[in-house]
PDB file of C-alpha atoms in Angstrom:
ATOM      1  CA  UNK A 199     -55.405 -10.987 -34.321  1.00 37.00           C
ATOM      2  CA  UNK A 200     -56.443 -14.598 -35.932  1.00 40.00           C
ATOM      3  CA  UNK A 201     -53.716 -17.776 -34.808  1.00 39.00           C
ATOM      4  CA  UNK A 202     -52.091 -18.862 -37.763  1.00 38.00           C
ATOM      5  CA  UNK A 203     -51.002 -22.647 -38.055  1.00 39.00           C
ATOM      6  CA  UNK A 204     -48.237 -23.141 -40.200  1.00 35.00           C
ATOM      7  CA  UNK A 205     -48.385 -26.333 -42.223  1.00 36.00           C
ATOM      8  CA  UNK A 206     -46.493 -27.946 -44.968  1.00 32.00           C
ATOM      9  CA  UNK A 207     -48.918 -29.914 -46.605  1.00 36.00           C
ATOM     10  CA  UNK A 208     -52.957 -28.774 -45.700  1.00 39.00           C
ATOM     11  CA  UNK A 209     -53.307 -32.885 -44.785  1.00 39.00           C
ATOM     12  CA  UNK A 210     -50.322 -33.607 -42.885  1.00 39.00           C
ATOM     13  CA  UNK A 211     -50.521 -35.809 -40.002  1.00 37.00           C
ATOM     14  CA  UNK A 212     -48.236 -33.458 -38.556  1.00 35.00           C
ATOM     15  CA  UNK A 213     -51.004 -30.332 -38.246  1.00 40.00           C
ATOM     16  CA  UNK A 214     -49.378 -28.208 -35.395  1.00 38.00           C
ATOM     17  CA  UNK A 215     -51.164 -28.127 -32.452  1.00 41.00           C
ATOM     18  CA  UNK A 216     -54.314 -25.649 -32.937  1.00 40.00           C
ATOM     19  CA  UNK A 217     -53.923 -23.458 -30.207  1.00 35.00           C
ATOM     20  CA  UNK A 218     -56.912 -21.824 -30.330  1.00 40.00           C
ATOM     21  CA  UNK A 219     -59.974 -22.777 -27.978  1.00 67.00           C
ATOM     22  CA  UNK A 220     -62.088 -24.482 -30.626  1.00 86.00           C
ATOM     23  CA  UNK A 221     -59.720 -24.425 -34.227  1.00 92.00           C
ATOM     24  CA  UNK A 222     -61.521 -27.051 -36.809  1.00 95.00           C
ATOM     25  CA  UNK A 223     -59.175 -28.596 -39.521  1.00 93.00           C
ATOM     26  CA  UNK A 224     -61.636 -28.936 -42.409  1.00 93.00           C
ATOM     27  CA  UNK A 225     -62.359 -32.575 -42.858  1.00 94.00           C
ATOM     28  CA  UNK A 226     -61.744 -32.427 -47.088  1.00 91.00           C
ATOM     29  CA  UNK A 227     -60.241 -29.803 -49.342  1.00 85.00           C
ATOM     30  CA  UNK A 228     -63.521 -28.930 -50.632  1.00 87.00           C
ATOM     31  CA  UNK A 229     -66.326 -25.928 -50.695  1.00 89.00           C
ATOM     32  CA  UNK A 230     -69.348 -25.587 -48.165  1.00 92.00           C
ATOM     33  CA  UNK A 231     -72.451 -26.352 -50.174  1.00 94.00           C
ATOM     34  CA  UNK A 232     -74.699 -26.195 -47.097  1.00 95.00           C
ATOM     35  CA  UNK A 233     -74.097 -23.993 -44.127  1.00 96.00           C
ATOM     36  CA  UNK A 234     -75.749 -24.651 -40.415  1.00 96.00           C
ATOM     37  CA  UNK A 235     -78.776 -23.562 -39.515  1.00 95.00           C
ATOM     38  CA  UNK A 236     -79.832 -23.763 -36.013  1.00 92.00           C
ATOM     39  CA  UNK A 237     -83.360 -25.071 -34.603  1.00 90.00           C
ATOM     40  CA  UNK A 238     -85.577 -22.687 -33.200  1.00 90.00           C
ATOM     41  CA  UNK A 239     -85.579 -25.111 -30.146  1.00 87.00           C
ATOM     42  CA  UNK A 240     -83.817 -28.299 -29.068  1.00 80.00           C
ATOM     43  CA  UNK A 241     -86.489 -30.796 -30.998  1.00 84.00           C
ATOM     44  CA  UNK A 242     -86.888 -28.223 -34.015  1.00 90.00           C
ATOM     45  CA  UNK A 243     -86.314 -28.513 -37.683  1.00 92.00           C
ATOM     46  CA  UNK A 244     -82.917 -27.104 -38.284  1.00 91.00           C
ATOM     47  CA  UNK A 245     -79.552 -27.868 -40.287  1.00 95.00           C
ATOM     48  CA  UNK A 246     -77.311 -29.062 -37.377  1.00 95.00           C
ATOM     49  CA  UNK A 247     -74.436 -29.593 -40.074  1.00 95.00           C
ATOM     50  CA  UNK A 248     -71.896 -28.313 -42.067  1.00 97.00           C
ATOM     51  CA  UNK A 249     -72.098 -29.985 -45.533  1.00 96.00           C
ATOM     52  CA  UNK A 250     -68.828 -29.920 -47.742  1.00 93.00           C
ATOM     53  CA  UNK A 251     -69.150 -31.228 -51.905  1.00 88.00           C
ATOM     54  CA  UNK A 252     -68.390 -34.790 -52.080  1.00 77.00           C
ATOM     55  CA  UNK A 253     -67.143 -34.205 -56.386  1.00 61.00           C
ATOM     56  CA  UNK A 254     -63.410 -33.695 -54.871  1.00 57.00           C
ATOM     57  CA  UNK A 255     -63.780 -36.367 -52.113  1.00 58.00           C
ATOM     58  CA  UNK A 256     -64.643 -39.735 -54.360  1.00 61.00           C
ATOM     59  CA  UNK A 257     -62.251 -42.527 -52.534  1.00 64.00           C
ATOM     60  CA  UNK A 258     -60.151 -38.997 -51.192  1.00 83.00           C
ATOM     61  CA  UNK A 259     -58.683 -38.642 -47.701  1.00 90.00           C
ATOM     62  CA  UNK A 260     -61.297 -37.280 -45.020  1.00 93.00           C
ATOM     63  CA  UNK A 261     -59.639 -35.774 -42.119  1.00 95.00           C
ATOM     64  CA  UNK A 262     -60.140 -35.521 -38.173  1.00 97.00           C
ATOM     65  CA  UNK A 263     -61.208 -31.728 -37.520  1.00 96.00           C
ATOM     66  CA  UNK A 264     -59.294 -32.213 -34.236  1.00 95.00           C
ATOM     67  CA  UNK A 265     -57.130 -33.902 -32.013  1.00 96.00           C
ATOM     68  CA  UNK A 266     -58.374 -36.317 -29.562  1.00 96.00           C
ATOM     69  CA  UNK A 267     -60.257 -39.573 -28.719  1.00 97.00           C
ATOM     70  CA  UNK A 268     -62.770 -41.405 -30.877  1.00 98.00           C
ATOM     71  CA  UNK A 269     -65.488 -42.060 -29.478  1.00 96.00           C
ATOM     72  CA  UNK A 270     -67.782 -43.742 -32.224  1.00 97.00           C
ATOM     73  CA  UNK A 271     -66.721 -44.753 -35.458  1.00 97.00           C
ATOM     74  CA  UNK A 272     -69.473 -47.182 -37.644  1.00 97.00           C
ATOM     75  CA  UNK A 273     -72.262 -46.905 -39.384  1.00 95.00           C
ATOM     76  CA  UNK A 274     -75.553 -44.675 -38.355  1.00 94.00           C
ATOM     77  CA  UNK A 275     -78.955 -45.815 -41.413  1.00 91.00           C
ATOM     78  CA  UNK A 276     -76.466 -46.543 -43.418  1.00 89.00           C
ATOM     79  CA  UNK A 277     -73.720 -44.088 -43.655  1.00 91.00           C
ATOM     80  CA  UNK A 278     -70.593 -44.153 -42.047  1.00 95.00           C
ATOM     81  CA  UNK A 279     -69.464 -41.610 -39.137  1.00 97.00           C
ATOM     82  CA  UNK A 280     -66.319 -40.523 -36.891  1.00 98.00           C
ATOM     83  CA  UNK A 281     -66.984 -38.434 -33.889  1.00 97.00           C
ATOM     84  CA  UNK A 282     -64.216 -36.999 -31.915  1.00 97.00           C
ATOM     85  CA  UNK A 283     -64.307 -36.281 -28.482  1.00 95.00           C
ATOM     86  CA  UNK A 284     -62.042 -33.178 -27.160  1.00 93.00           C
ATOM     87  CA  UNK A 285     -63.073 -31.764 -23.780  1.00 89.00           C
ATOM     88  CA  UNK A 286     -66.134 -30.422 -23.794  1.00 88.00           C
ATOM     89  CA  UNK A 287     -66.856 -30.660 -27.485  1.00 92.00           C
ATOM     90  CA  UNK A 288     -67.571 -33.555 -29.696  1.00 95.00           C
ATOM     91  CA  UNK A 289     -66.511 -33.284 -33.313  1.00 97.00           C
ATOM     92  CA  UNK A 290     -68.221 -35.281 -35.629  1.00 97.00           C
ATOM     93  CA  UNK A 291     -67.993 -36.410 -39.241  1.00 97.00           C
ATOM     94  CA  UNK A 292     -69.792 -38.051 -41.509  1.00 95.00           C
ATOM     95  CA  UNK A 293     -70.681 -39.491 -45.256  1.00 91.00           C
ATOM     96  CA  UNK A 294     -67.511 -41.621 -45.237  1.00 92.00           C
ATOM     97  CA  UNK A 295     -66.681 -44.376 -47.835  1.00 89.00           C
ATOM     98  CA  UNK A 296     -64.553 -46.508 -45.416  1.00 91.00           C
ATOM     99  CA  UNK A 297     -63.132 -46.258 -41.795  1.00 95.00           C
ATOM    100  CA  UNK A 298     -59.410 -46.148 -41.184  1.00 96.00           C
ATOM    101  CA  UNK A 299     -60.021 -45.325 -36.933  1.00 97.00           C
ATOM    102  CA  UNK A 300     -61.944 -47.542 -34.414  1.00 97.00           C
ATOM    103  CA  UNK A 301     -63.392 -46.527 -31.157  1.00 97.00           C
ATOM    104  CA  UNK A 302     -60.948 -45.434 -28.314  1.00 97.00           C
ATOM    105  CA  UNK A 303     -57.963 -44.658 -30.696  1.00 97.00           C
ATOM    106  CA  UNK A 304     -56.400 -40.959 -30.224  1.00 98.00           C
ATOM    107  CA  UNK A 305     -56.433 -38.934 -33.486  1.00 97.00           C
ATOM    108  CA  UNK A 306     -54.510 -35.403 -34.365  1.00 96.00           C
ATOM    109  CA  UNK A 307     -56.049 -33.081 -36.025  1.00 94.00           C
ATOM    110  CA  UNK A 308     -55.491 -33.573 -40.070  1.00 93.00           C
ATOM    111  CA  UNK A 309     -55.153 -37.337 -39.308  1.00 96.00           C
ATOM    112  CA  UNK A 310     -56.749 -39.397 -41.902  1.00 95.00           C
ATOM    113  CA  UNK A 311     -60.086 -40.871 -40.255  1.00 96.00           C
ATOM    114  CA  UNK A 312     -61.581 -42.481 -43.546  1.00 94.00           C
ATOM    115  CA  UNK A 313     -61.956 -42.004 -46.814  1.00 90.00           C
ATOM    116  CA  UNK A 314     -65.280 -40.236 -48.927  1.00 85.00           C
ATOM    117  CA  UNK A 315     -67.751 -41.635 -51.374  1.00 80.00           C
ATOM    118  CA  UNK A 316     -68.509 -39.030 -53.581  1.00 71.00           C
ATOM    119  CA  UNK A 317     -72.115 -40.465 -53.341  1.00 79.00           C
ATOM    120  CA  UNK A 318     -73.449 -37.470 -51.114  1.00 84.00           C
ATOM    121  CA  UNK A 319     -71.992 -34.996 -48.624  1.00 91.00           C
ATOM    122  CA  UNK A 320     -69.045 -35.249 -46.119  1.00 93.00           C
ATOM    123  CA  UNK A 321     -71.208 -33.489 -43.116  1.00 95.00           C
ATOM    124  CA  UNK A 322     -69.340 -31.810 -40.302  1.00 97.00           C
ATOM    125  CA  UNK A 323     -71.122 -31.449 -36.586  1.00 96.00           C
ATOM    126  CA  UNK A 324     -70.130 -30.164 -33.475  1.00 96.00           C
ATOM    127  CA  UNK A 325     -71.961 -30.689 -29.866  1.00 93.00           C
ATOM    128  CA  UNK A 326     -70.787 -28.974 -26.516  1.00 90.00           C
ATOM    129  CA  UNK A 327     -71.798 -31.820 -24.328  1.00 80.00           C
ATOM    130  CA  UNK A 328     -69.949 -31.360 -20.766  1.00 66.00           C
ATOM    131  CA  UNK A 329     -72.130 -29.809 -18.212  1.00 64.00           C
ATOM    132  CA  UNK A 330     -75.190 -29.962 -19.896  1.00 65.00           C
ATOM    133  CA  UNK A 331     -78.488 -31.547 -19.036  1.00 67.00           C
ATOM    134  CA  UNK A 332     -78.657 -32.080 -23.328  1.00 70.00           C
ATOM    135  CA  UNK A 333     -76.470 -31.878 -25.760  1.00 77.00           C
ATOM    136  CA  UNK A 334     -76.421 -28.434 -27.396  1.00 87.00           C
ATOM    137  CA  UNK A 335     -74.905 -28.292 -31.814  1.00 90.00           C
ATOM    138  CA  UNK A 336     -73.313 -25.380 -32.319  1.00 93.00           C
ATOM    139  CA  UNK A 337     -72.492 -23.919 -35.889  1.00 95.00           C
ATOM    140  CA  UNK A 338     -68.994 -25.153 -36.626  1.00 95.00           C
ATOM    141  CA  UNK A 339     -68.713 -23.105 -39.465  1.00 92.00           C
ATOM    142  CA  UNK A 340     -67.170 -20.166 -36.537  1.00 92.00           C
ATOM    143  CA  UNK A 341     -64.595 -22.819 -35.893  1.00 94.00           C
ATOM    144  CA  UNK A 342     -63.348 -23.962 -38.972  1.00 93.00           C
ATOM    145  CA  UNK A 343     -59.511 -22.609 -39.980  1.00 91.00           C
ATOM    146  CA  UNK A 344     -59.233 -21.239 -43.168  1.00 85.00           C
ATOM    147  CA  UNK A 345     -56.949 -22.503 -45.758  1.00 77.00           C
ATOM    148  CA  UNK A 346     -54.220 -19.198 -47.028  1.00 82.00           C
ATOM    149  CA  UNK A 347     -51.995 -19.523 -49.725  1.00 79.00           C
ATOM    150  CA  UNK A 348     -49.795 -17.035 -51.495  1.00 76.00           C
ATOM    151  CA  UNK A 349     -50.705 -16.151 -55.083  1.00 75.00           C
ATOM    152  CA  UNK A 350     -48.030 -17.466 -57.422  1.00 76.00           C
ATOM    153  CA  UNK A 351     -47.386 -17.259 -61.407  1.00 80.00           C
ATOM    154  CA  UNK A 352     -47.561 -19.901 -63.194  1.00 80.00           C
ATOM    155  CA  UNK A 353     -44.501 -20.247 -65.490  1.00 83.00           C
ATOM    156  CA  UNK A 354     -45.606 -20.120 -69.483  1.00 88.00           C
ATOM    157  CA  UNK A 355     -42.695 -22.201 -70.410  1.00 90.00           C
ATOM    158  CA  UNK A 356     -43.956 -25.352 -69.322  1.00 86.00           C
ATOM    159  CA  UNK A 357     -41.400 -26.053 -66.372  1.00 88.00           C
ATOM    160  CA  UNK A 358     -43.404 -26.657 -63.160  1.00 86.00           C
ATOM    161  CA  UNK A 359     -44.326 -24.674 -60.943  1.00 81.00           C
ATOM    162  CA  UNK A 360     -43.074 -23.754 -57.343  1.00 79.00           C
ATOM    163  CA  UNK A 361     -45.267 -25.931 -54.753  1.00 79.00           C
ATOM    164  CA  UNK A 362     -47.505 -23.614 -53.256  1.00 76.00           C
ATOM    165  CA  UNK A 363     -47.063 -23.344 -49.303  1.00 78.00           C
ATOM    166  CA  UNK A 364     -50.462 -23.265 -47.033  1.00 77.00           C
ATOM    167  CA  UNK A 365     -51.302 -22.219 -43.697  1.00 80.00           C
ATOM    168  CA  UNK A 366     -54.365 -22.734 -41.526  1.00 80.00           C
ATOM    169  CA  UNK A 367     -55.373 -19.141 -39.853  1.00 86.00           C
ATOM    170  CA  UNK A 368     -57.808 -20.087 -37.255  1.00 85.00           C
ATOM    171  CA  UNK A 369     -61.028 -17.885 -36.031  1.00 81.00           C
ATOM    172  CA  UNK A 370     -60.337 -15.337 -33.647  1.00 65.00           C
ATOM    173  CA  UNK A 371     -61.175 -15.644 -30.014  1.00 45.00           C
ATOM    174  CA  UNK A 372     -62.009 -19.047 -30.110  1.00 43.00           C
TER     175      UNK A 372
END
């Protein structure tokens, strides 16, 4: 049975706790344009990222994926980056615009971290890091919640419509 996360608003700074091992807030309320796809070896070629559009994220809110400690937030070549460290994991995002966090500050999950460019992708990492003679990227695609919402009509008279309410379901076993 999947862990549902009730939320008001899909960015509230108020995201329930995730109880789930591993439960990923998306960073932005947009689609995956490229998935992960893991190296055939530590130093291969591979896609160690998730990468969401940037058209809906153009000076919009990026989020932290998860609650915890910052543990870099700057610019990498010329592109700015959050990572999050929670346990064993470190949760990383990047492609900002600006920076709203700084090193050593604790984050919630659906916290605002920064805000996106629109000038290429808002990536999405995650490394399991504890215990291990490297650092190992794992797909975080399995981890991310998914965003449910009930179908609604839309009234033809021109009076608004009801707000629609969300709720993160989280991956299973995780």
């Amino acid at each position: 049975m999947p862990v549902t996360v009730l939320v008001a608003h899909f960015f509230s700074p108020l995201v329930a706790p995730l109880v789930a091992a591993l439960c990923l807030v998306p960073p932005v309320d947009a689609p995956v344009v490229e998935p992960f796809v893991a190296p055939a070896c530590s130093y291969c070629a591979g896609h160690r990222t998730v990468d969401f559009a940037n058209t809906a994220v153009v000076n919009g809110t990026v989020v932290a994926p998860i609650a915890g400690r910052v543990s870099f937030a700057g610019e990498v070549a010329g592109r700015r980056f959050v990572s999050v460290r929670s346990g064993d994991h470190t949760v990383t995002v990047g492609g900002l615009g600006s920076l709203v966090v700084s090193a050593g500050q604790a984050v919630a999950a659906g916290e605002t971290v920064g805000r996106g460019t629109g000038l290429g992708p808002v990536t999405l990492s995650v490394r399991r890091d504890a215990g291990q003679p490297t650092e190992e990227y794992l797909d975080p695609g399995q981890f991310l919640a998914r965003r449910i919402g009930r179908a609604r009509l839309v009234p033809t008279d021109g009076t608004r419509p009801r707000p629609v309410r969300t709720r993160l379901v989280c991956p299973t076993g995780r």
